[in-house]
mmCIF file of C-alpha atoms in Angstrom:
data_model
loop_
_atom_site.group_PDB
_atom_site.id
_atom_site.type_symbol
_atom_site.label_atom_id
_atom_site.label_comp_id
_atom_site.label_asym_id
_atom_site.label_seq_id
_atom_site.Cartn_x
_atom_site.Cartn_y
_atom_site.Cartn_z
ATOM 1 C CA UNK A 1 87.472 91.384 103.815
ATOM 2 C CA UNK A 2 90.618 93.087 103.694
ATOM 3 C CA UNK A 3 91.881 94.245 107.446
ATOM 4 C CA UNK A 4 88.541 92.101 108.773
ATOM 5 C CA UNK A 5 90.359 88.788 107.371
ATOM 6 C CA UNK A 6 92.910 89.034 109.576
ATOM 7 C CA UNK A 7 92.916 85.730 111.976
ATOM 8 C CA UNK A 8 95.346 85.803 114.922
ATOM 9 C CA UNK A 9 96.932 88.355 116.886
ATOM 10 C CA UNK A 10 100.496 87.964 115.179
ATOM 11 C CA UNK A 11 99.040 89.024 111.449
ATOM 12 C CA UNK A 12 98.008 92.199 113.188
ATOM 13 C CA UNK A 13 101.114 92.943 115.209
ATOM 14 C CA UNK A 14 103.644 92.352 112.078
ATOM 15 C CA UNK A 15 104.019 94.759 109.732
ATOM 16 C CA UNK A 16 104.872 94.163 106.190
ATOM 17 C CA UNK A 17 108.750 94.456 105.682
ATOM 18 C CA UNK A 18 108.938 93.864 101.926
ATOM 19 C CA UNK A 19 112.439 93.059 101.543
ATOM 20 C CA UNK A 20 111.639 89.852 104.308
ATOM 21 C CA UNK A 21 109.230 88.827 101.851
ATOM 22 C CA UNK A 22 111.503 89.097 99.004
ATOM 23 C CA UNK A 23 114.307 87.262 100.863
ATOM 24 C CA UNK A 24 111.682 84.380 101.867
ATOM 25 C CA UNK A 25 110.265 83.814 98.222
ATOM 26 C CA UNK A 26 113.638 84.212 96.721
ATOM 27 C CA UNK A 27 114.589 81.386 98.826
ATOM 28 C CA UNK A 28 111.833 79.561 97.702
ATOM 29 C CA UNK A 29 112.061 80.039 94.081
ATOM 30 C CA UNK A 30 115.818 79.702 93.840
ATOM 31 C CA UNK A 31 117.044 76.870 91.239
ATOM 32 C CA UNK A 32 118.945 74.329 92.183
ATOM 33 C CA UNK A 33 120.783 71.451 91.104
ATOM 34 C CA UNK A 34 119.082 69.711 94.176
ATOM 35 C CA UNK A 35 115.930 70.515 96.356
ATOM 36 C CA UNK A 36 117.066 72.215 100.010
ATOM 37 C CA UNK A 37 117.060 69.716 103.487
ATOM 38 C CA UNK A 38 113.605 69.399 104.315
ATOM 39 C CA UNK A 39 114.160 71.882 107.747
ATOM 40 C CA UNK A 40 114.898 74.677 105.212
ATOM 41 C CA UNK A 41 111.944 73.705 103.004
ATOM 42 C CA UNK A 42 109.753 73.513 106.629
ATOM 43 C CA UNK A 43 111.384 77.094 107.576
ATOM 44 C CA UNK A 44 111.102 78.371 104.591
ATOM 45 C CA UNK A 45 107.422 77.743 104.578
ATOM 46 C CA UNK A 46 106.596 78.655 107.604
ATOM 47 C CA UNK A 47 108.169 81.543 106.908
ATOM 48 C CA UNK A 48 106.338 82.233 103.560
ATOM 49 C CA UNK A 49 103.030 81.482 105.444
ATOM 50 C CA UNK A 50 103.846 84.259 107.898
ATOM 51 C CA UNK A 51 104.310 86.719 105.553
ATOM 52 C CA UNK A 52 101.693 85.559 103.156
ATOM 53 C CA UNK A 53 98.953 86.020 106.316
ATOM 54 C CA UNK A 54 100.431 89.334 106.764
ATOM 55 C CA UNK A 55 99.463 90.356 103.562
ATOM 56 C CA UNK A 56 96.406 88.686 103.400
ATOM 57 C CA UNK A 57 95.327 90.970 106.294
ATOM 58 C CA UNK A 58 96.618 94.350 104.738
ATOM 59 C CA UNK A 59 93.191 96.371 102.548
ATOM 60 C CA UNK A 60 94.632 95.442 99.335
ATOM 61 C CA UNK A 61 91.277 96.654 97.489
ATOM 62 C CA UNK A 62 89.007 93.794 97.928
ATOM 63 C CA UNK A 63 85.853 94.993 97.554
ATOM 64 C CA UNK A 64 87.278 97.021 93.949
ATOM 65 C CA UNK A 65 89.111 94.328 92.475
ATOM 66 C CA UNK A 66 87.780 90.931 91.188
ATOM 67 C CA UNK A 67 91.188 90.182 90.211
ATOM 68 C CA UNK A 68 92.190 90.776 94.203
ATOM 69 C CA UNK A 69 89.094 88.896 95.118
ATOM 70 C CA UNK A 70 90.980 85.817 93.253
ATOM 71 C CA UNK A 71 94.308 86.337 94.504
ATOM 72 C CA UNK A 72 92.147 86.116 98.089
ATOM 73 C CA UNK A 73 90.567 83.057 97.112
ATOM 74 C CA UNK A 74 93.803 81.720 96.430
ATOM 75 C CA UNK A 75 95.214 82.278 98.791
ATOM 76 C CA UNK A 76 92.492 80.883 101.470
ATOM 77 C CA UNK A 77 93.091 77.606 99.142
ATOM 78 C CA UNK A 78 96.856 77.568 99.536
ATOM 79 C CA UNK A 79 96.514 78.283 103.722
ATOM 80 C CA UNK A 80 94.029 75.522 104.127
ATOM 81 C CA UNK A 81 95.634 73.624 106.412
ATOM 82 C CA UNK A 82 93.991 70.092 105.048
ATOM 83 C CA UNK A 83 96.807 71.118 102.198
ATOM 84 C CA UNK A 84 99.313 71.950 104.306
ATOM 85 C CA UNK A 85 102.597 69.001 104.285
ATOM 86 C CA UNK A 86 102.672 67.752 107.468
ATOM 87 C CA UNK A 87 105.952 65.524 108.704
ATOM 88 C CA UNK A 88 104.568 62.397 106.750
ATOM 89 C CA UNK A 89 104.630 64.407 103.658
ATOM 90 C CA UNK A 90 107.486 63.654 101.205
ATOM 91 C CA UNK A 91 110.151 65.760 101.001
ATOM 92 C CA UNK A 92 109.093 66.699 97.141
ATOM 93 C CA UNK A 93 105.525 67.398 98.167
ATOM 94 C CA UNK A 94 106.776 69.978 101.070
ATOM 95 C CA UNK A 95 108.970 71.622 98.376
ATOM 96 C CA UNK A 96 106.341 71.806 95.687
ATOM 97 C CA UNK A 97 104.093 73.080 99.094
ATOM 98 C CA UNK A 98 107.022 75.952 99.537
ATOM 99 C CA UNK A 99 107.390 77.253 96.152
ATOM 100 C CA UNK A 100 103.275 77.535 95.311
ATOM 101 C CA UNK A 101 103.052 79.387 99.133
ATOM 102 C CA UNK A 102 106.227 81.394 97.463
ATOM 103 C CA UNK A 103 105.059 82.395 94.305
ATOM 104 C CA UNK A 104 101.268 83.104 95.850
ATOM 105 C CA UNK A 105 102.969 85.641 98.788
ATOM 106 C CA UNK A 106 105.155 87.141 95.330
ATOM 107 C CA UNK A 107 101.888 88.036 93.850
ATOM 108 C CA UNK A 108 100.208 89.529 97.007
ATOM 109 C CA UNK A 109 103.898 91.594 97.713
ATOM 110 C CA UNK A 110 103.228 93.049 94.329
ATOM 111 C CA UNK A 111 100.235 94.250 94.730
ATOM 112 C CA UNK A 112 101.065 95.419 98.055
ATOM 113 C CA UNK A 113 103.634 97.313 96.247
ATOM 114 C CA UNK A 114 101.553 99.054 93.828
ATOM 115 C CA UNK A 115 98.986 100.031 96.719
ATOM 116 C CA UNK A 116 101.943 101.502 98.674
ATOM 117 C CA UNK A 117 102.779 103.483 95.191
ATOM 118 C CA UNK A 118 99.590 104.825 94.691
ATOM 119 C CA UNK A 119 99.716 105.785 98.221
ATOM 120 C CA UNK A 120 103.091 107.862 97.660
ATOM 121 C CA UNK A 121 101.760 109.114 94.810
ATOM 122 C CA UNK A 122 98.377 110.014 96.170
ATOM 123 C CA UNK A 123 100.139 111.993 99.243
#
């Protein structure tokens, strides 16, 4: 799967800026006293998704790792768009939506990270 998962045009043009990724799930994840306006929650997520795709396209080991394999099937799960909020969604299900697309694209980053590592390391 890997690169050959990637599904439109913009996953292959972007390129993974990790601290965009951070920012996006730290939004995400932040606690609050009170959940964010449902246009942040609906940025936010779209946001996540981006970023999430991104990775998703990236050779993050695949074919090595079962525990990769998972995070993949995951994340197909998370992206299906029968899942997705859509406008007639309440508020609290688009946040809950947010956060699980945040915490998913926090797992990919990481291992993202440690392939980039092993890279440095490697070279």
């Amino acid at each position: 799967m890997g690169r050959q998962s990637a599904t439109s045009s913009e996953v292959e043009e972007r390129s993974i800026v990790l601290e965009a990724v951070d920012e996006a799930v730290d939004t995400a994840l932040a606690v609050r006293l009170a959940m964010p306006d449902r246009p942040v929650i609906d940025a936010t997520t779209r946001d996540l998704v981006s970023h999430l795709r991104a990775l998703m396209a990236e050779d993050l080991g695949f074919d090595e790792d079962p525990a990769v394999q998972a995070l993949f099937r995951e994340g197909y799960r998370v992206l299906d768009l029968t899942r997705r909020p859509s406008a007639e969604s309440t508020h609290f299900s688009a946040y809950q939506y947010m956060r699980e697309v945040g915490l998913l694209a926090r797992r990919f980053a990481d291992v993202y990270r440690e392939m980039q590592e092993e890279d440095e390391d490697d070279g």
